[in-house]
Coordinates of C-alpha atoms and ligand atoms in Angstrom, one line a residue:
X133 CA -8.3 -53.2 32.5
X134 CA -8.3 -54.8 35.9
X135 CA -9.6 -54.7 39.4
X136 CA -7.0 -54.4 42.2
X137 CA -6.8 -56.3 45.5
X138 CA -4.3 -55.6 48.2
X139 CA -4.2 -58.0 51.1
X140 CA -2.3 -57.4 54.3
X141 CA 0.3 -55.1 52.8
X142 CA 3.1 -54.2 55.2
X143 CA 6.1 -52.1 54.2
X144 CA 8.9 -51.1 56.5
X145 CA 11.8 -48.8 55.9
X146 CA 14.3 -50.0 58.5
X147 CA 12.5 -49.1 61.8
X148 CA 9.8 -47.1 60.2
X149 CA 6.5 -48.9 59.5
X150 CA 5.2 -47.0 56.5
X151 CA 2.2 -49.2 55.8
X152 CA 0.9 -51.9 58.1
X153 CA -1.6 -54.7 57.3
X154 CA -3.3 -52.6 54.7
X155 CA -6.2 -54.0 52.8
X156 CA -7.9 -52.4 49.7
X157 CA -10.2 -53.5 46.9
X158 CA -10.5 -51.3 43.9
X159 CA -13.1 -52.3 41.4
X160 CA -12.5 -52.6 37.6
X161 CA -12.8 -49.2 36.0
X162 CA -13.2 -47.5 39.4
X163 CA -11.7 -44.1 40.2
X164 CA -10.5 -44.4 43.8
X165 CA -9.1 -41.4 45.6
X166 CA -6.5 -42.1 48.3
X167 CA -6.3 -39.3 50.8
X168 CA -4.6 -38.8 54.2
X169 CA -2.2 -36.6 56.0
X170 CA 1.4 -36.2 54.9
X171 CA 3.5 -39.3 55.7
X172 CA 0.5 -41.6 56.2
X173 CA 1.8 -44.0 53.4
X174 CA -0.1 -43.0 50.2
X175 CA 3.0 -43.0 48.0
X176 CA 4.2 -46.2 49.6
X177 CA 1.0 -47.9 48.6
X178 CA 1.3 -46.6 45.0
X179 CA 4.9 -47.6 44.7
X180 CA 4.0 -51.1 46.0
X181 CA 1.3 -51.5 43.4
X182 CA 3.7 -50.3 40.7
X183 CA 6.4 -52.7 41.9
X184 CA 8.9 -49.8 42.5
X185 CA 9.6 -51.0 46.0
X186 CA 9.8 -54.4 47.7
X187 CA 7.0 -55.0 50.2
X188 CA 7.6 -57.0 53.4
X189 CA 4.3 -58.8 53.6
X190 CA 1.0 -59.2 51.8
X191 CA -0.3 -59.9 48.3
X192 CA -1.2 -57.6 45.4
X193 CA -3.6 -58.9 42.8
X194 CA -4.5 -57.4 39.4
X195 CA -7.8 -59.1 38.7
X196 CA -7.0 -62.8 38.9
X197 CA -3.3 -62.3 38.5
X198 CA -1.0 -62.3 41.5
X199 CA 1.7 -59.7 40.9
X200 CA 3.4 -59.4 44.3
X201 CA 3.6 -61.9 47.2
X202 CA 6.9 -61.9 49.1
X203 CA 5.8 -65.0 51.2
X204 CA 5.4 -66.9 47.9
X205 CA 8.6 -65.4 46.5
X206 CA 6.6 -63.8 43.7
X207 CA 7.5 -60.4 42.3
X208 CA 6.4 -59.1 38.9
X209 CA 8.7 -56.4 37.6
X210 CA 7.2 -52.9 37.0
X211 CA 7.5 -53.2 33.2
X212 CA 5.3 -56.4 33.3
X213 CA 2.6 -54.9 35.5
X214 CA 1.0 -52.6 32.9
X215 CA 0.6 -49.7 35.3
X216 CA 1.3 -46.1 34.4
X217 CA 2.3 -43.8 37.2
X218 CA 2.3 -40.0 37.4
X219 CA 4.6 -38.9 40.1
X220 CA 4.5 -36.0 42.5
X221 CA 7.8 -34.8 41.1
X222 CA 7.3 -35.4 37.4
X223 CA 10.4 -36.5 35.4
X224 CA 10.4 -35.3 31.8
X225 CA 13.3 -35.4 29.4
X226 CA 14.6 -31.8 28.9
X227 CA 16.3 -32.4 25.6
X228 CA 13.1 -33.9 23.9
X229 CA 10.1 -32.0 22.6
X230 CA 6.7 -32.4 24.3
X231 CA 5.7 -34.7 21.5
X232 CA 8.7 -36.9 21.9
X233 CA 8.3 -37.0 25.6
X234 CA 4.8 -38.3 25.2
X235 CA 5.6 -40.6 22.4
X236 CA 8.7 -42.1 24.1
X237 CA 7.0 -44.9 26.2
X238 CA 5.1 -46.0 23.0
X239 CA 8.3 -46.0 20.9
X240 CA 10.0 -48.1 23.5
X241 CA 7.1 -50.6 23.2
X242 CA 7.3 -50.5 19.4
X243 CA 3.8 -49.2 18.8
X244 CA 3.1 -48.3 15.1
X245 CA 4.1 -44.7 14.3
X246 CA 0.6 -43.8 13.0
X247 CA -1.0 -45.0 16.2
X248 CA 1.6 -43.2 18.3
X249 CA 0.7 -39.9 16.6
X250 CA -3.0 -40.5 17.1
X251 CA -2.7 -41.3 20.8
X252 CA -0.3 -38.5 21.5
X253 CA -2.5 -35.9 19.8
X254 CA -5.7 -37.1 21.5
X255 CA -4.1 -37.0 24.9
X256 CA -2.5 -33.6 24.2
X257 CA -5.9 -32.2 23.2
X258 CA -7.6 -33.5 26.3
X259 CA -4.9 -31.9 28.4
X260 CA -4.9 -28.6 26.5
X261 CA -1.3 -28.9 25.5
X262 CA -1.7 -29.7 21.7
X263 CA -0.3 -26.3 20.8
X264 CA 2.9 -27.0 22.8
X265 CA 3.9 -30.3 21.1
X266 CA 7.0 -28.9 19.4
X267 CA 8.3 -27.1 22.4
X268 CA 11.0 -28.2 24.7
X269 CA 10.2 -28.6 28.4
X270 CA 12.4 -25.6 29.4
X271 CA 10.0 -23.3 27.6
X272 CA 7.0 -24.5 29.6
X273 CA 5.5 -23.7 33.0
X274 CA 5.4 -26.1 35.9
X275 CA 1.8 -26.8 35.3
X276 CA 2.3 -27.5 31.6
X277 CA 5.2 -29.9 32.5
X278 CA 2.9 -31.8 34.9
X279 CA 0.3 -32.2 32.1
X280 CA 3.0 -33.7 29.9
X281 CA 3.7 -36.3 32.6
X282 CA 0.0 -37.0 32.7
X283 CA -0.2 -37.3 29.0
X284 CA 2.7 -39.7 28.9
X285 CA 0.8 -42.0 31.2
X286 CA -2.4 -41.7 29.3
X287 CA -0.9 -42.6 25.9
X288 CA 0.2 -46.0 27.3
X289 CA -3.3 -47.4 27.7
X290 CA -2.3 -49.0 31.0
X291 CA -4.4 -51.5 33.0
X292 CA -4.1 -49.3 36.1
X293 CA -3.3 -45.6 36.5
X294 CA -1.5 -44.5 39.6
X295 CA -1.5 -40.8 40.2
X296 CA 0.2 -39.0 43.0
X297 CA -1.2 -35.4 43.2
X298 CA -1.0 -35.0 39.4
X299 CA -2.9 -31.7 39.4
X300 CA -1.1 -30.1 42.3
X301 CA 0.9 -27.7 40.2
X302 CA -1.9 -26.4 38.0
X303 CA -3.3 -23.0 38.8
X304 CA -6.8 -22.9 40.3
X305 CA -8.8 -22.4 37.1
X306 CA -6.9 -25.0 35.1
X307 CA -7.1 -27.4 38.0
X308 CA -10.9 -27.3 37.9
X309 CA -10.8 -27.8 34.1
X310 CA -8.2 -30.6 34.4
X311 CA -10.3 -32.3 37.1
X312 CA -13.3 -32.5 34.9
X313 CA -11.3 -33.6 31.9
X314 CA -9.3 -36.2 33.7
X315 CA -12.4 -37.7 35.2
X316 CA -14.1 -37.7 31.8
X317 CA -11.1 -39.2 30.2
X318 CA -10.8 -41.9 32.8
X319 CA -14.5 -42.8 32.3
X320 CA -13.9 -42.9 28.5
X321 CA -10.8 -45.1 28.8
X322 CA -12.3 -47.2 31.6
X323 CA -9.0 -47.5 33.3
X324 CA -8.9 -48.4 37.0
X325 CA -7.4 -45.4 38.7
X326 CA -5.9 -44.7 42.1
X327 CA -5.5 -41.0 42.6
X328 CA -3.7 -39.4 45.5
X329 CA -4.7 -35.9 46.5
X330 CA -4.6 -33.5 49.5
X331 CA -7.4 -31.5 48.0
X332 CA -10.8 -32.0 49.6
X333 CA -12.8 -30.8 46.7
X334 CA -10.7 -32.9 44.3
X335 CA -11.3 -36.0 46.5
X336 CA -15.1 -35.3 46.9
X337 CA -15.7 -34.5 43.2
X338 CA -13.5 -37.0 41.5
X339 CA -13.7 -40.2 43.5
X340 CA -16.2 -43.0 42.9
X341 CA -15.0 -43.9 46.4
X342 CA -12.5 -42.3 48.8
X343 CA -10.1 -44.3 50.9
X344 CA -8.8 -42.4 53.8
X345 CA -5.5 -43.4 55.3
X346 CA -3.9 -42.5 58.6
X347 CA -0.6 -43.6 60.0
X348 CA -0.1 -46.5 57.6
X349 CA -3.6 -48.0 57.8
X350 CA -7.0 -47.5 56.3
X351 CA -9.5 -45.5 58.4
X352 CA -12.5 -45.7 56.1
X353 CA -13.5 -46.4 52.5
X354 CA -16.7 -45.5 50.8
X355 CA -18.4 -43.0 48.5
X356 CA -17.5 -39.4 49.2
X357 CA -20.8 -38.5 50.8
X358 CA -20.7 -41.6 53.0
X359 CA -17.4 -40.5 54.5
X360 CA -18.8 -37.0 54.9
X361 CA -22.2 -38.0 56.4
X362 CA -21.3 -41.2 58.2
X363 CA -17.7 -40.9 59.5
X364 CA -16.7 -43.9 61.5
X365 CA -14.6 -41.9 63.9
X366 CA -13.2 -38.5 64.9
X367 CA -10.3 -38.7 62.5
X368 CA -12.5 -39.2 59.4
X369 CA -15.0 -36.6 60.6
X370 CA -12.2 -34.1 61.0
X371 CA -10.3 -34.9 57.9
X372 CA -13.2 -34.8 55.4
X373 CA -14.9 -31.4 55.0
X374 CA -13.7 -27.9 54.6
X375 CA -13.9 -25.8 56.8
X376 CA -13.5 -28.7 59.2
X377 CA -16.2 -30.0 61.5
X378 CA -16.6 -28.2 64.8
X379 CA -15.8 -30.3 67.9
X380 CA -16.8 -29.7 71.5
X381 CA -15.7 -31.9 74.4
X382 CA -18.5 -32.7 76.8
X383 CA -19.4 -34.9 79.8
X384 CA -22.3 -37.1 80.1
X385 CA -24.5 -35.9 83.0
X386 CA -27.8 -36.5 84.6
X387 CA -30.0 -33.5 84.9
X388 CA -33.4 -33.8 86.5
X389 CA -34.6 -37.0 85.0
X390 CA -32.9 -36.8 81.6
X391 CA -29.4 -37.7 80.5
X392 CA -27.5 -35.3 78.3
X393 CA -24.2 -33.9 77.4
X394 CA -22.8 -31.0 79.4
X395 CA -20.9 -28.7 77.0
X396 CA -20.4 -26.1 79.8
X397 CA -22.1 -23.4 77.7
X398 CA -25.0 -25.7 76.7
X399 CA -26.8 -28.7 77.9
X400 CA -27.6 -31.1 75.1
X401 CA -30.4 -33.5 76.1
X402 CA -30.2 -37.0 74.6
X403 CA -33.0 -39.2 73.4
X404 CA -33.7 -42.3 75.6
X405 CA -32.3 -44.6 72.9
X406 CA -29.1 -42.7 72.6
X407 CA -28.5 -42.2 76.3
X408 CA -29.0 -46.0 76.7
X409 CA -26.4 -46.8 74.1
X410 CA -23.9 -44.5 75.7
X411 CA -24.5 -45.6 79.3
X412 CA -24.4 -49.2 78.1
X413 CA -20.9 -48.6 76.8
X414 CA -20.0 -46.9 80.1
X415 CA -18.8 -43.8 78.2
X416 CA -18.6 -40.6 80.3
X417 CA -16.6 -38.3 78.1
X418 CA -17.7 -37.5 74.6
X419 CA -17.0 -35.2 71.7
X420 CA -19.9 -33.5 69.9
X421 CA -19.2 -32.8 66.2
X422 CA -21.2 -30.4 64.1
X423 CA -20.4 -29.3 60.6
X424 CA -20.2 -25.6 60.0
X425 CA -23.3 -25.6 57.7
X426 CA -25.3 -27.1 60.5
X427 CA -24.4 -24.3 63.0
X428 CA -27.2 -21.9 62.6
X429 CA -27.2 -18.2 63.7
X430 CA -30.8 -17.2 64.7
X431 CA -32.3 -13.7 65.1
X432 CA -34.3 -14.2 68.3
X433 CA -33.7 -16.0 71.5
X434 CA -35.5 -19.3 71.8
X435 CA -35.2 -22.4 74.0
X436 CA -32.3 -24.7 73.3
X437 CA -30.0 -21.9 72.1
X438 CA -26.8 -20.5 73.4
X439 CA -24.9 -17.2 72.9
X440 CA -21.6 -16.7 71.1
X441 CA -19.5 -13.9 69.9
X442 CA -18.6 -13.2 66.3
X443 CA -14.9 -13.0 65.9
X444 CA -14.6 -12.5 62.2
X445 CA -16.8 -12.6 59.1
X446 CA -15.0 -14.1 56.1
X447 CA -16.6 -13.8 52.6
X448 CA -15.8 -16.8 50.4
X449 CA -17.9 -15.9 47.4
X450 CA -21.4 -17.3 47.5
X451 CA -21.2 -17.8 51.3
X452 CA -19.7 -16.5 54.4
X453 CA -17.6 -18.3 57.0
X454 CA -18.6 -16.8 60.3
X455 CA -15.9 -17.4 63.0
X456 CA -17.5 -17.6 66.4
X457 CA -16.4 -18.1 69.9
X458 CA -18.1 -19.5 73.0
X459 CA -16.3 -19.6 76.4
X460 CA -13.0 -19.3 74.7
X461 CA -13.7 -22.1 72.2
X462 CA -13.7 -21.0 68.5
X463 CA -16.1 -22.6 66.0
X464 CA -17.4 -21.8 62.5
X465 CA -20.8 -21.4 60.9
X466 CA -21.4 -21.1 57.2
X467 CA -24.2 -18.7 56.2
X468 CA -25.5 -17.6 52.8
X469 CA -25.8 -14.0 54.0
X470 CA -24.0 -12.0 56.6
X471 CA -26.0 -8.7 56.2
X472 CA -27.4 -8.9 59.7
X473 CA -24.2 -9.3 61.7
X474 CA -21.0 -7.4 62.4
X475 CA -17.7 -8.5 64.0
X476 CA -18.1 -8.3 67.8
X477 CA -21.8 -9.0 67.8
X478 CA -23.3 -11.4 70.3
X479 CA -25.6 -13.8 68.6
X480 CA -27.9 -16.8 69.4
X481 CA -26.8 -20.1 68.0
X482 CA -28.4 -23.5 67.5
X483 CA -27.2 -26.8 66.1
X484 CA -29.4 -28.5 63.4
X485 CA -30.5 -31.4 65.6
X486 CA -30.3 -34.2 63.0
X487 CA -26.8 -33.4 62.1
X488 CA -25.0 -33.7 65.4
X489 CA -22.4 -36.5 65.8
X490 CA -21.4 -37.9 69.1
X491 CA -18.0 -39.6 69.5
X492 CA -16.4 -41.5 72.4
X493 CA -13.6 -39.1 73.6
X494 CA -11.3 -42.0 74.5
X495 CA -11.5 -44.3 71.4
X496 CA -12.6 -41.6 68.9
X497 CA -15.3 -44.0 67.6
X498 CA -18.7 -42.7 66.6
X499 CA -21.5 -43.4 69.0
X500 CA -24.3 -41.8 67.0
Ligands
ATP270 N1 12.7 -44.4 51.2 C1 12.3 -44.2 52.4 N2 13.1 -44.5 53.5 C2 12.7 -44.3 54.7 N3 11.5 -44.0 55.1 C3 10.6 -43.7 54.1 C4 11.0 -43.8 52.7 N4 9.9 -43.5 52.0 C5 8.9 -43.1 52.9 N5 9.3 -43.3 54.1 C6 8.5 -43.1 55.4 O1 7.3 -43.8 55.2 C7 6.2 -43.1 55.7 C8 5.2 -43.0 54.6 O2 5.7 -42.2 53.5 P1 4.9 -41.9 52.2 O3 5.8 -41.2 51.3 O4 4.2 -43.1 51.7 O5 3.8 -40.9 52.7 P2 2.7 -40.0 51.9 O6 1.4 -40.3 52.5 O7 2.9 -40.2 50.4 O8 3.1 -38.5 52.3 P3 3.0 -37.1 51.4 O9 1.5 -36.7 51.4 O10 3.8 -36.2 52.2 O11 3.5 -37.4 50.0 C9 6.7 -41.8 56.2 O12 6.9 -41.9 57.6 C10 8.0 -41.6 55.5 O13 8.9 -40.8 56.2
MG271 MG1 3.4 -38.9 48.8

């Protein structure tokens, strides 16, 4: 068991800077979800922690133990780091049974046969593959193979789990089940885990904290709801949440005596405090962000509303995604019922006041 600290990690592949001056602290026993768009450096970070690649700069610590520091000419080999990795493209041995595949890393480490059996069976049960132990991988589905790869990591009782989209190949139902089981298992084992995923729901539900990467660096780290409710910038606001946050570009204008944001279809007046903080920063162009659940369709015209057209109504089970359009700009509202509306209707819209985010258009940083 160990905490993990990464200080100033930089990894270059020839001219490509995959990760630059990356800092991360993962607490002991924590389940940290690493997310970010394709190519942002997630796998590079995992490979660095595992010691599968040579980093250019920085330090990697497992608790009090320094395991990687090129400037100090220190490099601990992967076998000595005590991490178990589940790769995106799992590699299992085709000629060995499921049982042997899972037992293999323990046999190599000369664990007692009785203990091997116990650990393999326990992991297989948790992963729902205990009935497949005598089969060969070729007689298994992709999802089942992925769970063997997961099981092979679990049986090793590592200090740190590194998982790169381990549930990606499971079907939707199994994925939900595996999510719950993996999280429960991780809590039981108390193993510090870094888990890479593209799946919003997986990230939000599984992570004690989420670290969001972009372009080789860390954008924001915090508990899931903090990233959702208090994004530091446009990138974070846009990445976290599904359907994505609606964004409208606007200009800061003076109207009569008040200052507000001109969205062309709507004038959004600002409080004195807010307008002061914006004018102090000399910002004139902003982006207004509003999450779909805070876009409200109302029955009757009132002040502070604007009109939009319904492009499409999308049922997603317990709620509806209502695709709307104002002055050529599409946006989405989530409603619990859509009985009152039809495609093509013109409806009145309001934004839930306390849930509007305002960003600086130039830097992308949040203002309020
Ligand atoms: N072996 C390599 N040689 C050269 N460039 C590489 C190599 N591995 C990764 N890269 C580059 O480094 C950057 C980060 O890649 P990485 O695999 O870490 O991204 P990722 O976040 O894991 O993406 P994905 O979500 O698609 O798996 C990318 O620009 C990628 O093209
Ligand atoms: Mg990757």
